[in-house]
Short mmCIF file of C-alpha atoms and ligand atoms in Angstrom, two decimals:
data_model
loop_
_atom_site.label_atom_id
_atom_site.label_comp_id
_atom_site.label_asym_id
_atom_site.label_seq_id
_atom_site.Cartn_x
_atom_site.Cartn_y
_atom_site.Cartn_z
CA UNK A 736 -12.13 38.16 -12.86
CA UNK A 737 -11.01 35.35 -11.07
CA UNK A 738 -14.09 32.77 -9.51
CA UNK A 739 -13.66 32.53 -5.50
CA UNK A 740 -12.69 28.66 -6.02
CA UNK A 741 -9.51 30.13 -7.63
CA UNK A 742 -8.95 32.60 -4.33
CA UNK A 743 -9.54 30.39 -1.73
CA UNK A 744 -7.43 27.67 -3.22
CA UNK A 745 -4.00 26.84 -0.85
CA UNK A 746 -2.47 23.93 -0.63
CA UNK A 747 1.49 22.39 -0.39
CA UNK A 748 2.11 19.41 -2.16
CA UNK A 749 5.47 17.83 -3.11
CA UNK A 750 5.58 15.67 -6.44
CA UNK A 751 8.77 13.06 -5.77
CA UNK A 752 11.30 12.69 -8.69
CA UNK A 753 11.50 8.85 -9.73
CA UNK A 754 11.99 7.33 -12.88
CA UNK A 755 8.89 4.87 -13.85
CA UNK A 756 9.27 2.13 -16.62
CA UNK A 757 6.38 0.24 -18.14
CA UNK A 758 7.76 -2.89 -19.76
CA UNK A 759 4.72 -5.27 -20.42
CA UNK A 760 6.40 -8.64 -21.21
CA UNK A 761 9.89 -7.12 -20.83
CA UNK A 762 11.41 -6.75 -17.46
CA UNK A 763 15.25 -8.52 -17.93
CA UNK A 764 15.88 -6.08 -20.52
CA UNK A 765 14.25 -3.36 -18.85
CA UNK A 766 15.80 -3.84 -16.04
CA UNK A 767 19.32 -4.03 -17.51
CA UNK A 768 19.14 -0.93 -19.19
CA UNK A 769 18.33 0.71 -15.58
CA UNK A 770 21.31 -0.85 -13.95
CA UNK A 771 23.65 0.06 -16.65
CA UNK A 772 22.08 3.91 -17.06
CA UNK A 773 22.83 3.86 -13.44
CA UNK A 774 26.45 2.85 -13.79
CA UNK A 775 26.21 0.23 -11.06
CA UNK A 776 28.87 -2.56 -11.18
CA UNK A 777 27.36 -4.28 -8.04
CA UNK A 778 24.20 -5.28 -7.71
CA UNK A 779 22.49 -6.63 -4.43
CA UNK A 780 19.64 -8.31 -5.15
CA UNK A 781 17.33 -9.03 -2.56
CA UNK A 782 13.96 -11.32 -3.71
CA UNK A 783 12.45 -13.76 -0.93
CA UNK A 784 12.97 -17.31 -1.63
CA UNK A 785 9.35 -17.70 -3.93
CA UNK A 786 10.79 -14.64 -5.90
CA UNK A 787 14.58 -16.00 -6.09
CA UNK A 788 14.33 -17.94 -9.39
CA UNK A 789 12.46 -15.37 -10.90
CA UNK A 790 15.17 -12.67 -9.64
CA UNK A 791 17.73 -14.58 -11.12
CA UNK A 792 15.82 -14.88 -14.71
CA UNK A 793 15.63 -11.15 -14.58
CA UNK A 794 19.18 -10.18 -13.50
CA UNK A 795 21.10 -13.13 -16.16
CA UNK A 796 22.65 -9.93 -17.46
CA UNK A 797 22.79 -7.78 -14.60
CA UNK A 798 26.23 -7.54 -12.47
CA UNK A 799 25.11 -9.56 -9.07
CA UNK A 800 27.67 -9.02 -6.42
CA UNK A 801 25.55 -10.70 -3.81
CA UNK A 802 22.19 -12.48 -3.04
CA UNK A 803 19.31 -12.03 0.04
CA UNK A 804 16.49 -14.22 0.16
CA UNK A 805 15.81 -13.87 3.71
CA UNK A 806 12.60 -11.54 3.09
CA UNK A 807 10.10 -11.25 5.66
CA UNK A 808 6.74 -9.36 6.24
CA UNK A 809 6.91 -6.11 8.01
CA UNK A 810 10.47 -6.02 7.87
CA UNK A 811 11.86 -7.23 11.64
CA UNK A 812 15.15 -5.27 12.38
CA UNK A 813 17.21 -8.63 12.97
CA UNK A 814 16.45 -9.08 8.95
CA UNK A 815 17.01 -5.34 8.30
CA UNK A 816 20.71 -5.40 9.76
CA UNK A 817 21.21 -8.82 7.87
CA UNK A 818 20.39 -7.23 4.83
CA UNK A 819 22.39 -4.25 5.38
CA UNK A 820 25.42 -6.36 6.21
CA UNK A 821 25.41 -8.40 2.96
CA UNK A 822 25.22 -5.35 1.31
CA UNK A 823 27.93 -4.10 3.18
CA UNK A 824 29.81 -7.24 2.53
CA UNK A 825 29.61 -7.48 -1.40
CA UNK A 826 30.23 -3.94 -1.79
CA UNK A 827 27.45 -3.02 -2.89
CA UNK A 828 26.55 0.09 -5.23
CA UNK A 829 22.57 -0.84 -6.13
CA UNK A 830 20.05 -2.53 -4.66
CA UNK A 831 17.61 -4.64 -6.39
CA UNK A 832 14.23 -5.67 -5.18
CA UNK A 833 11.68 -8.47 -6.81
CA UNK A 834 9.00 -9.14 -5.20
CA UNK A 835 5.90 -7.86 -3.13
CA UNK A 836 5.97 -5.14 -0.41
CA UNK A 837 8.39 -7.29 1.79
CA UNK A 838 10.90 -7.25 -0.34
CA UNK A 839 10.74 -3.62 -1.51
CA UNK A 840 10.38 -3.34 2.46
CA UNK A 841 13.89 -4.74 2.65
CA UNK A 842 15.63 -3.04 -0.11
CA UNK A 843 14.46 0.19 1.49
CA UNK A 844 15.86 -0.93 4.92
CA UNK A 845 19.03 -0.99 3.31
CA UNK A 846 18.89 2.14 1.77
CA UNK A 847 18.05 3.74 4.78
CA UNK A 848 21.28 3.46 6.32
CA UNK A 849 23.58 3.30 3.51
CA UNK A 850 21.74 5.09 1.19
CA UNK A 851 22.39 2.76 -2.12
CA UNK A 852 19.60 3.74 -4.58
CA UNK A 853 16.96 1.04 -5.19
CA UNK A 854 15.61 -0.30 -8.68
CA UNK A 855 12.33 -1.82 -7.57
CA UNK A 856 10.11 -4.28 -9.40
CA UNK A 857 7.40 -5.09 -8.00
CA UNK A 858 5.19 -8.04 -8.32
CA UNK A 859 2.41 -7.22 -6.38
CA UNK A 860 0.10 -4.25 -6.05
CA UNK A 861 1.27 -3.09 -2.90
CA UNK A 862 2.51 0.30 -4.11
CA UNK A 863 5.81 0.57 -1.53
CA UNK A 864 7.80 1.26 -4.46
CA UNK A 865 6.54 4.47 -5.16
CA UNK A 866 6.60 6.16 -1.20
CA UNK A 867 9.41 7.25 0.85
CA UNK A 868 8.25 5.21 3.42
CA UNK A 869 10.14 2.45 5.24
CA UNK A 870 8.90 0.11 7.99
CA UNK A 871 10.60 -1.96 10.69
CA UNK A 872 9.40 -4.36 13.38
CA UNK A 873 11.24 -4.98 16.28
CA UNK A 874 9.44 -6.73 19.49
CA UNK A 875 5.44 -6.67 18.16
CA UNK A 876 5.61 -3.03 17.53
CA UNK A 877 5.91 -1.28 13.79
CA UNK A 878 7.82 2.08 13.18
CA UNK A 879 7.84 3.84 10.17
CA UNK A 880 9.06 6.76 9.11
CA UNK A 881 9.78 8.64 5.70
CA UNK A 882 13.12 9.33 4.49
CA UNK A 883 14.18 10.55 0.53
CA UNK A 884 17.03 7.87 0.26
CA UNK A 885 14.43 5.25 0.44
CA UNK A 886 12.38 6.17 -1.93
CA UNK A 887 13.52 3.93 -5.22
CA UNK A 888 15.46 5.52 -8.09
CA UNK A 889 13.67 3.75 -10.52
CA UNK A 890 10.58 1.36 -10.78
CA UNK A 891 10.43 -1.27 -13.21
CA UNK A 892 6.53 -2.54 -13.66
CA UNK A 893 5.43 -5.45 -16.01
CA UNK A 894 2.50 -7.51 -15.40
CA UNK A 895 3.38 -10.06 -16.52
CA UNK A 896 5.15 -10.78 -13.08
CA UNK A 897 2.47 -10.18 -11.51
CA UNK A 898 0.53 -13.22 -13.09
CA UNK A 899 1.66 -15.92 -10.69
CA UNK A 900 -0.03 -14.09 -8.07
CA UNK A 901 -2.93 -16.26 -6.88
CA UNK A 902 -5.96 -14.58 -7.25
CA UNK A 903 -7.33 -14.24 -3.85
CA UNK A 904 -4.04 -12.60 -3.36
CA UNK A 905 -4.55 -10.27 -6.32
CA UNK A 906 -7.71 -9.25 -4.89
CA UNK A 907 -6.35 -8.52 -1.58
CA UNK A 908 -3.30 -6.51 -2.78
CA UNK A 909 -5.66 -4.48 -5.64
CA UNK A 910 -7.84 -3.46 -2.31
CA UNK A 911 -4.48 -2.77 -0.46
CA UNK A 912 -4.04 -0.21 -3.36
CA UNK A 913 -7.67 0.86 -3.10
CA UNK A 914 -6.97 1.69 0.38
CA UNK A 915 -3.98 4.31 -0.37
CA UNK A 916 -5.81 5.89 -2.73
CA UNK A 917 -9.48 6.34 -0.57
CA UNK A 918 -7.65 7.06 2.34
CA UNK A 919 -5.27 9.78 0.77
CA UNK A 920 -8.30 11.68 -0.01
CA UNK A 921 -8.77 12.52 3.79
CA UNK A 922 -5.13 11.92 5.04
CA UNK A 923 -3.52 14.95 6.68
CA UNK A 924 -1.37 16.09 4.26
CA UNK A 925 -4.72 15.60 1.03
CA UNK A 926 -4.69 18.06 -1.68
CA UNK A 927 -6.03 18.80 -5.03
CA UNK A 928 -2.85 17.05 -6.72
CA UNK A 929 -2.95 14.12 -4.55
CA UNK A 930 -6.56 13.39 -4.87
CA UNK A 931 -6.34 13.93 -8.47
CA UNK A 932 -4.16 10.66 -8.27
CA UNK A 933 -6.47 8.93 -6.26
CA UNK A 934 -9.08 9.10 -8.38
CA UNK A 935 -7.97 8.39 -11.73
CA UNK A 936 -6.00 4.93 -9.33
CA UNK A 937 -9.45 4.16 -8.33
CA UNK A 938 -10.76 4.36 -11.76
CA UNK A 939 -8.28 1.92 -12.79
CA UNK A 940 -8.59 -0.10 -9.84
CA UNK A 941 -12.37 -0.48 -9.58
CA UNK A 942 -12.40 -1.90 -13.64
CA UNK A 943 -9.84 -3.97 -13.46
CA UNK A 944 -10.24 -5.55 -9.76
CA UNK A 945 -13.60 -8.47 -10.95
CA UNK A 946 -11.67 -8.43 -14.89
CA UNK A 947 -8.49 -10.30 -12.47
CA UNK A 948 -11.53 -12.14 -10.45
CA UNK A 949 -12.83 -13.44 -13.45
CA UNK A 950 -9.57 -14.27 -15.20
CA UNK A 951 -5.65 -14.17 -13.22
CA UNK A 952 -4.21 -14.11 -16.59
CA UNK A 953 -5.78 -11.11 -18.13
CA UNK A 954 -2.57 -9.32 -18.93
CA UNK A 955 -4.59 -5.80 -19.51
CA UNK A 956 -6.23 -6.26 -15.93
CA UNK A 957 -2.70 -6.97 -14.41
CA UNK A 958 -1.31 -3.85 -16.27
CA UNK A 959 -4.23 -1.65 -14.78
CA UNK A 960 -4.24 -2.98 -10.88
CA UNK A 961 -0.31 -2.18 -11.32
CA UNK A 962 -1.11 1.30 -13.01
CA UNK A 963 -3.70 2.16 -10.43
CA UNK A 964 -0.98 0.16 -7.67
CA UNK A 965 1.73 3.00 -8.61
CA UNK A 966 -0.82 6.20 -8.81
CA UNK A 967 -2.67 5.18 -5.63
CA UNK A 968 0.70 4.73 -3.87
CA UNK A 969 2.17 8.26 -5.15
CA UNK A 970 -0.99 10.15 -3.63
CA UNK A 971 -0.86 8.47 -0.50
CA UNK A 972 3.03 9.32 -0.41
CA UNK A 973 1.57 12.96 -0.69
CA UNK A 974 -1.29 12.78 1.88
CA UNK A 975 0.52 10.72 4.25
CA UNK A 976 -1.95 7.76 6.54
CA UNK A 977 -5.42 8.45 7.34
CA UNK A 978 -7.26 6.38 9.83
CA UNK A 979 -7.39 3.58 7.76
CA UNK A 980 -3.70 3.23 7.80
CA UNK A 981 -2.97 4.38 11.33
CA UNK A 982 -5.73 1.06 12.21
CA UNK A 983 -3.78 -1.20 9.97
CA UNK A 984 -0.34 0.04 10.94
CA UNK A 985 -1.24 -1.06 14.40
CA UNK A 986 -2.96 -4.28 13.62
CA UNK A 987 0.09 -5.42 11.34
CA UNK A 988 2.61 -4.12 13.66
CA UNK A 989 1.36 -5.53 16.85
CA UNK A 990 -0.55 -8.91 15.82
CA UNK A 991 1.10 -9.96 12.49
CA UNK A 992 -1.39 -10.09 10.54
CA UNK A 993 -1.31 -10.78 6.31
CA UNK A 994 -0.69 -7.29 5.12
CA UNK A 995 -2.82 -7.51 2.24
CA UNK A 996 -6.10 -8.84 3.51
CA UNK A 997 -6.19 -6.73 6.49
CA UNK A 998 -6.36 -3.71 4.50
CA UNK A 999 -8.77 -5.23 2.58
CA UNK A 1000 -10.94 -6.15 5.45
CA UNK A 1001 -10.78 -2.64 7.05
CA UNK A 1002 -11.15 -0.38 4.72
CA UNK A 1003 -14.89 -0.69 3.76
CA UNK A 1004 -15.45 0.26 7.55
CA UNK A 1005 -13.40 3.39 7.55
CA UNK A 1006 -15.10 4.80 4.27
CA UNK A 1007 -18.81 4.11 6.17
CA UNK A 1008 -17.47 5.47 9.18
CA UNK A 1009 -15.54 8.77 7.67
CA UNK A 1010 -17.97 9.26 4.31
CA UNK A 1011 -20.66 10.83 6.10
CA UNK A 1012 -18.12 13.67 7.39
CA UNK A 1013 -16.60 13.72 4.11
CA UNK A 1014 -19.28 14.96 1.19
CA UNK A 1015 -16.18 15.32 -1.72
CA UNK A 1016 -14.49 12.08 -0.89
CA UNK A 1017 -17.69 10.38 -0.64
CA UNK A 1018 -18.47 11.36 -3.82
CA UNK A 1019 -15.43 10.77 -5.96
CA UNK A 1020 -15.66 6.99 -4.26
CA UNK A 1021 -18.91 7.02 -5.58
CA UNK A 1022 -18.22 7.74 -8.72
CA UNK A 1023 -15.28 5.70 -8.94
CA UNK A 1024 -17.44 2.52 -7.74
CA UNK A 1025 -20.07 3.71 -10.25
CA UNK A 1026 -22.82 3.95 -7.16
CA UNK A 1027 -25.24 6.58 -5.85
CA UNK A 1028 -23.60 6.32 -2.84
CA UNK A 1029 -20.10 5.07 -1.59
CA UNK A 1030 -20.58 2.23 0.78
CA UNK A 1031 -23.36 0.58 -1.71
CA UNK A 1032 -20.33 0.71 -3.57
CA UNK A 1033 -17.74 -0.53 -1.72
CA UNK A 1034 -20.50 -4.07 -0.41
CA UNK A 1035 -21.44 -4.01 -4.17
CA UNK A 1036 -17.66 -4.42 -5.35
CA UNK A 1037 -16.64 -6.81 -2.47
CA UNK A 1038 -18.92 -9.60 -3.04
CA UNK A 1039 -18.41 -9.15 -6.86
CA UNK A 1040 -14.59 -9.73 -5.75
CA UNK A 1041 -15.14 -12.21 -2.94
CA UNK A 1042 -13.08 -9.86 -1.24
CA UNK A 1043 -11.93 -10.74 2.60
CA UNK A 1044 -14.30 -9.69 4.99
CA UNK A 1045 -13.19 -11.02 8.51
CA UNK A 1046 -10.49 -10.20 11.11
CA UNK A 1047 -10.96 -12.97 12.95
CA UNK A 1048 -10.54 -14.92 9.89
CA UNK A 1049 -6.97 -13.81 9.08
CA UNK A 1050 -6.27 -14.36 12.96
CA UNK A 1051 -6.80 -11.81 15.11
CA UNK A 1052 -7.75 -13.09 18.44
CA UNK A 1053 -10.96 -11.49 19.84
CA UNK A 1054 -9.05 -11.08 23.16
CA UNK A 1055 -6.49 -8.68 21.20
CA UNK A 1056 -9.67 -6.05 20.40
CA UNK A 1057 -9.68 -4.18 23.41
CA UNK A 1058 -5.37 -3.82 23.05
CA UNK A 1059 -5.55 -2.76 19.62
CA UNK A 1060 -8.84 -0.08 19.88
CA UNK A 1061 -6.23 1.93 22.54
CA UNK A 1062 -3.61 1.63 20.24
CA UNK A 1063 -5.41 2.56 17.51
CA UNK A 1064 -6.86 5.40 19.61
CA UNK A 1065 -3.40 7.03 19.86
CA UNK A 1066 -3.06 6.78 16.60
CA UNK A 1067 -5.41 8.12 14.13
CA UNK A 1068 -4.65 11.62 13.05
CA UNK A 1069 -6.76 14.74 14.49
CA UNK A 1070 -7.40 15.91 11.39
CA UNK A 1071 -9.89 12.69 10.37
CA UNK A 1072 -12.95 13.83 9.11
CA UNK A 1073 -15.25 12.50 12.09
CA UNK A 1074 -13.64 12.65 15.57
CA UNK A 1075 -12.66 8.86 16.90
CA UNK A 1076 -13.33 7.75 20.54
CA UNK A 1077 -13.02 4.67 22.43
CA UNK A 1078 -16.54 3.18 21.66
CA UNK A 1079 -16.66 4.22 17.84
CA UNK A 1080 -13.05 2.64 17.31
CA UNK A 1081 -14.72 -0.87 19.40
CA UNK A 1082 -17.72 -0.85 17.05
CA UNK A 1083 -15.81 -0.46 14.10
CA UNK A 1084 -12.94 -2.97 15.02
CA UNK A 1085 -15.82 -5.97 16.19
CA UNK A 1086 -17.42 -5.42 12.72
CA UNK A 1087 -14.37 -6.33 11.36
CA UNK A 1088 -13.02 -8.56 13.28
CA UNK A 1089 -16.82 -10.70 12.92
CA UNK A 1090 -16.62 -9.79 9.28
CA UNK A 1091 -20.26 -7.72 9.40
CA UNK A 1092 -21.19 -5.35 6.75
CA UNK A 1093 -19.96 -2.14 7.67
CA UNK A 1094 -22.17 0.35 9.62
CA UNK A 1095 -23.70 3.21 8.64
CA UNK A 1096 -23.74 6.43 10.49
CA UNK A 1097 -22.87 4.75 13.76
CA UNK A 1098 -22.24 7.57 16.67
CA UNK A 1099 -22.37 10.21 14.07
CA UNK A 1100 -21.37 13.49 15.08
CA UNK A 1101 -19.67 15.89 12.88
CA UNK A 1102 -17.77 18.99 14.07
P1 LIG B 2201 4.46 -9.57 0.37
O1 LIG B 2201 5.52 -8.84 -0.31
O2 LIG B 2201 4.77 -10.10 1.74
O3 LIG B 2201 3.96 -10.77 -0.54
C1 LIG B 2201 2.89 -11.62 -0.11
C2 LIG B 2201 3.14 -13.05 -0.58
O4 LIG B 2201 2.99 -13.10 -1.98
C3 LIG B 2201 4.53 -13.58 -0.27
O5 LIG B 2201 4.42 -14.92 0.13
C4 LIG B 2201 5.23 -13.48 -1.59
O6 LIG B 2201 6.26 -14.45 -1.72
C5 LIG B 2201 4.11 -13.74 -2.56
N1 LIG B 2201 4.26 -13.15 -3.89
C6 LIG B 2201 4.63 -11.88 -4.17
N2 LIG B 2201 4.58 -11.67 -5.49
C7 LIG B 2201 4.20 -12.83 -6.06
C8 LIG B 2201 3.94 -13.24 -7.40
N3 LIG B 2201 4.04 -12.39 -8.43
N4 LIG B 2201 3.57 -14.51 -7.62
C9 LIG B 2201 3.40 -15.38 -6.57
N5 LIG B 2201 3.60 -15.05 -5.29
C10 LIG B 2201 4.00 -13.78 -5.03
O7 LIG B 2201 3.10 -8.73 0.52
P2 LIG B 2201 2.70 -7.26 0.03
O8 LIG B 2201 1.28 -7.14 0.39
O9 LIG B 2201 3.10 -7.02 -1.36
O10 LIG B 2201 3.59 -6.30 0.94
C11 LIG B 2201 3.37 -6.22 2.33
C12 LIG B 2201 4.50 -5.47 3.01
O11 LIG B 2201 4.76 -4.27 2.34
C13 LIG B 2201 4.16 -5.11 4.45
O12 LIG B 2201 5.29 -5.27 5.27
C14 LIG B 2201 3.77 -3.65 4.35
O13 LIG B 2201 3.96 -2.95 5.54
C15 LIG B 2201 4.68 -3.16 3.25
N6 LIG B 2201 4.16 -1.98 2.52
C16 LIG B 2201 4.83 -0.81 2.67
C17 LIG B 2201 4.38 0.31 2.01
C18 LIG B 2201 5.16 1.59 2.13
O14 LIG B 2201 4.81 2.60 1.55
N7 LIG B 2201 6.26 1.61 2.85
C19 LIG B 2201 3.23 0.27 1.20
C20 LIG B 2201 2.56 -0.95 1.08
C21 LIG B 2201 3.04 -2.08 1.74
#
């Protein structure tokens, strides 16, 4: 006889077919093997000008038709079409990527038009390299949409890249990955496979995040923030953005703010505004922190991490708040857990933005 959890379970979810290699300590070869088992004979590689000499270390034996260093955050479309014209240029039949978000950002700009597969490596825990998503900014506004041919052919992790990243940075970017995987477990599109992904990312995620704190060059941390980096990213490419990333989609889009630490700094405030709506989710977090209860959690883990804490820190000018709460207004999906108005999106924004704890319970009404 079958138990009524079995009946009443429906859901759609859509696994992606990429090819993911692990090569701790061995990326050139790695990577070589991926560009020949694609056949490509020319190779773009684009890597931002920090990245450069370690693009060229990795691709000594890869066929480089053609260089582009000139990465930039959020992707503006002037970059986008100079990217897709050196790739045009050289002939190009791959594109590589090195480097954080940006550059995978880039790569996938490319792709998007002429749709030359991508070998990404990342070097940060951003997690593009796993989603079918692609940014661009053009005139203070983000767009994104999703389209298969940007989604890369193949990902090529090792941590040992990601070693040079200072730590504060590290810390940011392993919350940025945090963020894709708590937010996926209320995002419109959240099911039993995504949030399978999410938790077992947050797992990883929560033990290795104050293991990097206390040491940048523990290797097995590094392996576990990109581990948890990758599965975080693949189950918010299934549940598509929640609040959290409609609010940071807007903030980075509109006000340029540091991709990494923004996330960061929101996304305590969206679990203690959403967690009370959302028993399961609040759980698993729990768990995952290792806390009775979610947001205890969350504080607990940031000042273990010395995580970033303030908007206004990273820039955002408090005369921008009242701009970005309508923006952010239109944004967030109706399917969030607690319905969003004017005043709960102001309260929540100034919290950040002053870099308070985040509130509990504030104008909680569920439907
Ligand atoms: P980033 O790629 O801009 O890198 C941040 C900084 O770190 C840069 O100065 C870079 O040169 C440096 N850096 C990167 N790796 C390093 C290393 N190993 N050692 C030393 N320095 C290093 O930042 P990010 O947070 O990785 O990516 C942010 C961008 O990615 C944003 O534009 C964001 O929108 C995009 N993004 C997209 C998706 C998606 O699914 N489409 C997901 C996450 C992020």
């Amino acid at each position: 006889m079958s138990s009524p959890q079995t009946t009443t379970l429906r859901f759609e979810h859509e696994s992606l077919a990429q090819r993911v290699v692990f090569a701790t300590g061995d990326a050139a070869l790695a990577l070589r093997r991926e560009v020949e088992r694609l056949g490509a004979t020319r190779v773009l590689v684009v890597a931002g000008p920090l990245e450069a000499p370690l693009a060229d270390r990795l691709c000594a034996e890869v066929p480089v038709a053609a260089r582009f260093t000139d990465v930039q955050m959020h992707v503006p479309v002037t970059v986008a079409e100079a990217a897709r014209r050196a790739a045009r240029e050289c002939a190009a039949d791959l594109v590589v990527s090195v480097g954080g978000g940006s550059a995978t950002g880039t790569a996938k700009a490319v792709a998007l038009t002429t749709g030359l597969p991508i070998v990404a490596v990342p070097t940060t825990y951003a997690g593009s390299e796993a989603t079918p998503v692609w940014g661009l900014t053009e005139a203070g506004r983000k767009t994104t949409g999703t389209d298969p041919r940007v989604l890369p052919a193949v990902i090529v992790y090792d941590p040992v890249l990601t070693v040079t990243l200072p730590v504060d940075l590290s810390i940011a970017s392993g919350l940025n990955a945090l963020a894709h995987c708590v937010d996926s477990l209320w995002a419109p599109r959240a099911n039993p496979i995504s949030s399978s992904h999410a938790v077992e990312a947050m797992r990883a995620l929560v033990a290795a995040l104050p293991a990097v704190r206390a040491d940048g060059g523990d290797l097995d941390a590094r392996a576990q923030l990109l581990y948890g980096a990758y599965l975080g990213a693949v189950a918010f490419a299934a549940a598509g953005s929640g609040m959290h990333h409609k609010i940071c989609h807007v903030l980075g889009g509109a006000y340029d703010l540091p991709h990494a630490p923004m996330h960061a700094v929101v996304l305590p405030h969206v679990l203690a505004y959403n967690a009370p709506a959302a028993p399961d989710a609040a759980r698993r977090i729990a768990d995952a922190l290792g806390a009775e209860d979610p947001i205890d959690g969350i504080v607990d883990l940031y000042d273990r991490l010395d995580a970033p804490r303030s908007l206004a820190d990273l820039g955002l000018a408090e005369a921008d708040l009242p701009e970005a709460v309508r923006l952010v207004a239109e944004a967030v999906p109706s399917s969030n857990p607690r319905p969003v108005d004017l005043d709960a999106l102001e309260s929540l924004l100034r919290d950040a933005w002053v870099g308070r704890p985040p509130a509990r319970n504030r104008h909680l009404e569920t439907r």
